[in-house]
PDB file of C-alpha atoms in Angstrom:
ATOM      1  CA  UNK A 850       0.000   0.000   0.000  1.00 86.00           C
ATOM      2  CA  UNK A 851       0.938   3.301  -1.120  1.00 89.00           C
ATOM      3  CA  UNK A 852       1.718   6.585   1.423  1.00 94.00           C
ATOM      4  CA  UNK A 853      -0.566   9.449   0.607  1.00 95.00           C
ATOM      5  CA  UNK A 854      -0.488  13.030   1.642  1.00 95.00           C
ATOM      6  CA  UNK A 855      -4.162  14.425   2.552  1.00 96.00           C
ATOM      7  CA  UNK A 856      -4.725  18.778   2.969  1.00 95.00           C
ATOM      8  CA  UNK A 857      -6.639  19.366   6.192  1.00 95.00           C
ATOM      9  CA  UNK A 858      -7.904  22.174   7.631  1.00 95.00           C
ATOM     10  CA  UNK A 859      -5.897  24.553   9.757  1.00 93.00           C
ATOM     11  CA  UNK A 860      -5.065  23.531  13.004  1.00 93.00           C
ATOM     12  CA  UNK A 861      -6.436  20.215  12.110  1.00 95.00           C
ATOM     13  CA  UNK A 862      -3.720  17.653  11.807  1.00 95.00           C
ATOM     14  CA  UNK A 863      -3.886  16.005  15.461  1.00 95.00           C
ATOM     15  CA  UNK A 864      -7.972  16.088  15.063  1.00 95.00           C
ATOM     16  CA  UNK A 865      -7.641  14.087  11.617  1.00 96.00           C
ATOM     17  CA  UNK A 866      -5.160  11.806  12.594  1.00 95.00           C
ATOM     18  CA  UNK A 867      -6.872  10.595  16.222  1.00 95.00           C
ATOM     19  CA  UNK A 868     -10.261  10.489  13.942  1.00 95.00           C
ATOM     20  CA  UNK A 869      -9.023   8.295  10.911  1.00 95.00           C
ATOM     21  CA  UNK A 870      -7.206   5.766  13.707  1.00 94.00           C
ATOM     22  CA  UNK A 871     -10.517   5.735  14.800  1.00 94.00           C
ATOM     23  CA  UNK A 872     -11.847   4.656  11.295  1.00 92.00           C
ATOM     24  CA  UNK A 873      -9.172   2.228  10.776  1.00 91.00           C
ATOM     25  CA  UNK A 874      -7.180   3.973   8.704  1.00 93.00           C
ATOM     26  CA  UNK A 875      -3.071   3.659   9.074  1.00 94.00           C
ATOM     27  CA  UNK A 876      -1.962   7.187   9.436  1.00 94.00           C
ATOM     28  CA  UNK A 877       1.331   9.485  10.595  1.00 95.00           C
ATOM     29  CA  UNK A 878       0.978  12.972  11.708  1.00 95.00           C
ATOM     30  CA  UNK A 879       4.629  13.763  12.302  1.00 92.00           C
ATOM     31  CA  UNK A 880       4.798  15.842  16.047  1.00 91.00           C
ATOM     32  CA  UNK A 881       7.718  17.854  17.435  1.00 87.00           C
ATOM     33  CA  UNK A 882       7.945  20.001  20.595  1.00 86.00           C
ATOM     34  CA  UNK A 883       8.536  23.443  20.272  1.00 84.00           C
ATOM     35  CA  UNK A 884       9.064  26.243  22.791  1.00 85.00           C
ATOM     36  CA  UNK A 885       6.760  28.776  22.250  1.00 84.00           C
ATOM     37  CA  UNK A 886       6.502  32.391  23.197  1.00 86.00           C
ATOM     38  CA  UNK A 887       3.679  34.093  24.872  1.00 86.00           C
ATOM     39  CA  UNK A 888       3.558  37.901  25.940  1.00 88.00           C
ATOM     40  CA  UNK A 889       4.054  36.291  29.525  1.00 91.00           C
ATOM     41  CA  UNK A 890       5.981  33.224  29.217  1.00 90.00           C
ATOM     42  CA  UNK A 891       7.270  30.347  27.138  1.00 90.00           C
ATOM     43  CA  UNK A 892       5.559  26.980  27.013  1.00 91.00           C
ATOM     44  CA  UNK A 893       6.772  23.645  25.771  1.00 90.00           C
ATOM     45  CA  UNK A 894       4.045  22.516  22.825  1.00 89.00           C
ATOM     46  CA  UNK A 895       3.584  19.535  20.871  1.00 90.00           C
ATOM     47  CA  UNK A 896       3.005  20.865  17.404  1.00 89.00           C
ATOM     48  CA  UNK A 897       2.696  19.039  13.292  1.00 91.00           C
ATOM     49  CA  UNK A 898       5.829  18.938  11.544  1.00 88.00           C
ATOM     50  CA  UNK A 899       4.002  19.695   8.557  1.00 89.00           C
ATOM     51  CA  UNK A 900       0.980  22.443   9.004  1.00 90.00           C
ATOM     52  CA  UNK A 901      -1.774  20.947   6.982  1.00 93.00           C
ATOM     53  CA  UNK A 902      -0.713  17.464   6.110  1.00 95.00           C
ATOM     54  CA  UNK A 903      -1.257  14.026   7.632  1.00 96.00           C
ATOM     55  CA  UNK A 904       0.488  11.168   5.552  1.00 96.00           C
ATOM     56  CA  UNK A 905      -1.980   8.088   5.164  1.00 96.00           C
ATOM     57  CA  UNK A 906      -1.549   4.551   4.018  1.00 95.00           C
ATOM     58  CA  UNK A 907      -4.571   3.296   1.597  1.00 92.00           C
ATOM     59  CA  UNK A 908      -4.897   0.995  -0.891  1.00 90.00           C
ATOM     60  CA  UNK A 909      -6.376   2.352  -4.024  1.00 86.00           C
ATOM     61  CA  UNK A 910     -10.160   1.269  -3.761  1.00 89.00           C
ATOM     62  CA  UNK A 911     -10.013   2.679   0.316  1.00 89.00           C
ATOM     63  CA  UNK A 912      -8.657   6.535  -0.889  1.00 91.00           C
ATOM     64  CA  UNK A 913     -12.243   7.829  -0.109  1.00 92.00           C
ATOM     65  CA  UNK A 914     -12.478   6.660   3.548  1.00 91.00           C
ATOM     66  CA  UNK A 915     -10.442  10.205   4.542  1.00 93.00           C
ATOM     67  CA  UNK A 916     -13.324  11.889   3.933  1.00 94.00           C
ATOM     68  CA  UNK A 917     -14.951  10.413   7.039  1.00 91.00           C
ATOM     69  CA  UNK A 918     -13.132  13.145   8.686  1.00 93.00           C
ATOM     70  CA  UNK A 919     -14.537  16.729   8.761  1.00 94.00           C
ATOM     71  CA  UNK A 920     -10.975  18.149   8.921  1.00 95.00           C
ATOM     72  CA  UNK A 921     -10.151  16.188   5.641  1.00 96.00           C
ATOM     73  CA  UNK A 922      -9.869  19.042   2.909  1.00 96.00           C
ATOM     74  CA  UNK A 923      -8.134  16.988  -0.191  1.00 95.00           C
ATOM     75  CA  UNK A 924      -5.635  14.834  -1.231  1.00 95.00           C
ATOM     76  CA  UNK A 925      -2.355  16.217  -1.947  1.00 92.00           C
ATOM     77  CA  UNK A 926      -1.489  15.964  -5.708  1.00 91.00           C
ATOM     78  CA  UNK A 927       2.134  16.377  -7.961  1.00 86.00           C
ATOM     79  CA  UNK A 928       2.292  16.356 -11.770  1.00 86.00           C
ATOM     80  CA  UNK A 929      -1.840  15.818 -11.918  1.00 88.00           C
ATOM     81  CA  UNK A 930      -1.475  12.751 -10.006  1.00 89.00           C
ATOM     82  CA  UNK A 931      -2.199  11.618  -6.193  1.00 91.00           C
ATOM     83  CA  UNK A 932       1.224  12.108  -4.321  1.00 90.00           C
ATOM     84  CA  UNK A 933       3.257   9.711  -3.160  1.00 91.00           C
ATOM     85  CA  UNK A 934       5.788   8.970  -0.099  1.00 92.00           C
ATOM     86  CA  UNK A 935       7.884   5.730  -0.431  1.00 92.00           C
ATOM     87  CA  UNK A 936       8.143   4.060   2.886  1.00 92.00           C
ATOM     88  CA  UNK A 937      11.726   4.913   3.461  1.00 90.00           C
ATOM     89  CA  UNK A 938      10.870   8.733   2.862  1.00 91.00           C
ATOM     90  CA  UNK A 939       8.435   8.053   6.197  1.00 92.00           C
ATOM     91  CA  UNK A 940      10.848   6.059   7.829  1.00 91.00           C
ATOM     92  CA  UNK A 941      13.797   9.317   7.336  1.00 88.00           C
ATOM     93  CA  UNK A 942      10.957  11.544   9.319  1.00 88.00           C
ATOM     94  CA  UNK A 943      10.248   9.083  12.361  1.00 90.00           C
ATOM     95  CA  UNK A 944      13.648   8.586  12.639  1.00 87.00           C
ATOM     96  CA  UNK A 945      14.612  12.674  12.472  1.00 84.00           C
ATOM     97  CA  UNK A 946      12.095  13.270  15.283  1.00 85.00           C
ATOM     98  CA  UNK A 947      13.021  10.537  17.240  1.00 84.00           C
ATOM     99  CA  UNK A 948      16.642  11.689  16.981  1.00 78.00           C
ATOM    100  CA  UNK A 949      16.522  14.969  16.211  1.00 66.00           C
ATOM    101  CA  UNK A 950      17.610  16.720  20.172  1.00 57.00           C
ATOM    102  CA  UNK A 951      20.314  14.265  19.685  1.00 57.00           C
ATOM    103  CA  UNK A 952      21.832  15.475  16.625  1.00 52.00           C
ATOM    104  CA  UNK A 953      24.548  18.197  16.762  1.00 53.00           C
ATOM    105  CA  UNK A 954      24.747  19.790  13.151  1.00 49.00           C
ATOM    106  CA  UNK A 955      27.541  21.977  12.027  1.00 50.00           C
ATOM    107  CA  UNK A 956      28.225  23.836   8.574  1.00 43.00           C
ATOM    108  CA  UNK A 957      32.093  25.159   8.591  1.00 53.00           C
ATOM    109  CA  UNK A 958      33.540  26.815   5.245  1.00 59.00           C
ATOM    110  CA  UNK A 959      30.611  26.721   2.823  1.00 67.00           C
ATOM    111  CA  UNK A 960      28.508  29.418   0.766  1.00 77.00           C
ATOM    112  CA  UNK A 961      25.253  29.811  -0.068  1.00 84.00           C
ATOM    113  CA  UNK A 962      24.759  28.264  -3.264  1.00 86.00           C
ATOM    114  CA  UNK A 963      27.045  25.132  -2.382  1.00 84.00           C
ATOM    115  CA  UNK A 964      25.517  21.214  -2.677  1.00 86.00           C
ATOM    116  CA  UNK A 965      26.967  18.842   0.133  1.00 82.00           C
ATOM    117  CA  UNK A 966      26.504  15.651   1.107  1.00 83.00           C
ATOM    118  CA  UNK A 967      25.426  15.163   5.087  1.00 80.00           C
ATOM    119  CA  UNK A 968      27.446  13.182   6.901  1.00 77.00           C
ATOM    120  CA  UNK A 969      25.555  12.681   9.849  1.00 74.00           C
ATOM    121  CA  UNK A 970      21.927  12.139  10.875  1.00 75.00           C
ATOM    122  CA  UNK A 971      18.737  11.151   9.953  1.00 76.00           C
ATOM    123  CA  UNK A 972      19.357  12.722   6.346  1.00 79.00           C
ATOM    124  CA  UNK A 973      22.925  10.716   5.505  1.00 80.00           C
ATOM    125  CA  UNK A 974      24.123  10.371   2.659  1.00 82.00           C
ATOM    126  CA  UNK A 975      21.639  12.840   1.319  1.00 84.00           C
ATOM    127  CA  UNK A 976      22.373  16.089  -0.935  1.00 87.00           C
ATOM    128  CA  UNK A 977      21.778  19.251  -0.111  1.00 88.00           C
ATOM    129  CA  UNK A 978      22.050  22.663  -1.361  1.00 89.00           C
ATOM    130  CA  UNK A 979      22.898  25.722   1.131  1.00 87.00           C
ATOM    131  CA  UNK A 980      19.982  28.092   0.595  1.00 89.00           C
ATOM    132  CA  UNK A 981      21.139  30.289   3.768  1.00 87.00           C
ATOM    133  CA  UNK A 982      23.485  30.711   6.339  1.00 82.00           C
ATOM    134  CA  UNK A 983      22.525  32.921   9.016  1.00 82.00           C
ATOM    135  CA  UNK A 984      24.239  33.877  12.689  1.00 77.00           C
ATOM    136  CA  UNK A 985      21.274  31.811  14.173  1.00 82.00           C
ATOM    137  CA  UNK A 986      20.460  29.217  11.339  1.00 83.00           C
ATOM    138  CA  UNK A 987      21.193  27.376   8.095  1.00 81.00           C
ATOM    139  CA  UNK A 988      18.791  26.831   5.587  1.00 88.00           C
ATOM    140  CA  UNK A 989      18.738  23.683   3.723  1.00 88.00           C
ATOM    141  CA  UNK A 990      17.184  22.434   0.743  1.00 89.00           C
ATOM    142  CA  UNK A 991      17.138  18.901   0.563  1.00 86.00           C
ATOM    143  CA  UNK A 992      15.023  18.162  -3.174  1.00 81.00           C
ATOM    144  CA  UNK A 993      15.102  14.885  -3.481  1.00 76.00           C
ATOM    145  CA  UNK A 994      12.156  14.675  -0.312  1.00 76.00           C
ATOM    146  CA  UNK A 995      11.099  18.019  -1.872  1.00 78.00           C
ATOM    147  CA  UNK A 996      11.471  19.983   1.744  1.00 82.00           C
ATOM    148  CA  UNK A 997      13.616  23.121   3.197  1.00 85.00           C
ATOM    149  CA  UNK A 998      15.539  22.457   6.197  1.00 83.00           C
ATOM    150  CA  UNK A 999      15.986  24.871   9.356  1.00 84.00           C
ATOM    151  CA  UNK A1000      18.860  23.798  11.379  1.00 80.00           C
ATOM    152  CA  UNK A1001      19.046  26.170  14.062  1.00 79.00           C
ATOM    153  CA  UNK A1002      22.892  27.010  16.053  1.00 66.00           C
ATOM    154  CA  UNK A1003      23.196  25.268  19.388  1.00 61.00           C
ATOM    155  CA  UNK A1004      23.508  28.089  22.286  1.00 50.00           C
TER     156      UNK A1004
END
């Protein structure tokens, strides 16, 4: 069974994915913590990886049982097609979160513009191209998952 990507509604991604486990539907709504700031403090939240999208694993003839859900917008599609995430593209995402405060990343001697190869983490072996470089970040662009990467400076 393919890996599809479904659109929900804002702030819906939790919602969806609880409700389609419900239905019987295999699901993955990738969720990282996050400090975030308030006027009057900072809280620790649990919050999607991905605003919007909740990966789900159909076969063909099951695609419409999504819709079940009222946070369900669409499917996601590329080149006029339903989109598709191979099983090791998943597996690279559960293992990044389930690694990722473990994972010390450093970019030394490279320009914006440059394509290396990471050495290290969830992502080895993968190319990149160096989109950014920043006093407080890097940005990454890692297209052969089609995603930007934020890789923030340890304090």
């Amino acid at each position: 069974m393919n890996w599809y990507v479904i659109y929900t509604k804002p702030k819906w991604e939790k919602r969806v994915s609880e409700q389609l486990d419900k239905f019987g539907v295999n699901c993955y709504c990738p969720l990282i913590n996050k400090v975030q700031q308030y006027s009057d403090r900072k809280k620790k939240v649990v919050v999607p990886l991905f605003n919007h999208y909740v990966f789900v694993q159909l076969s063909e003839k099951d695609k419409n049982r999504v819709f079940l859900s009222p946070g369900v917008v669409r499917y996601l599609f590329w080149l006029g097609k339903h989109a598709i995430v191979k099983d090791d593209e998943i597996n690279i995402i559960k293992n990044w979160i389930e690694n990722g405060d473990k994972l010390n990343m450093t970019v030394t001697q490279y320009q914006v513009g440059d394509t290396i190869k990471l050495n290290s983490g969830p992502f080895l072996d993968q190319n990149v191209v160096i989109k950014e470089i920043t006093n407080k970040h890097y940005i990454l662009v890692l297209e052969s998952l089609g995603c930007i990467l934020k890789i923030e400076h340890l304090a």
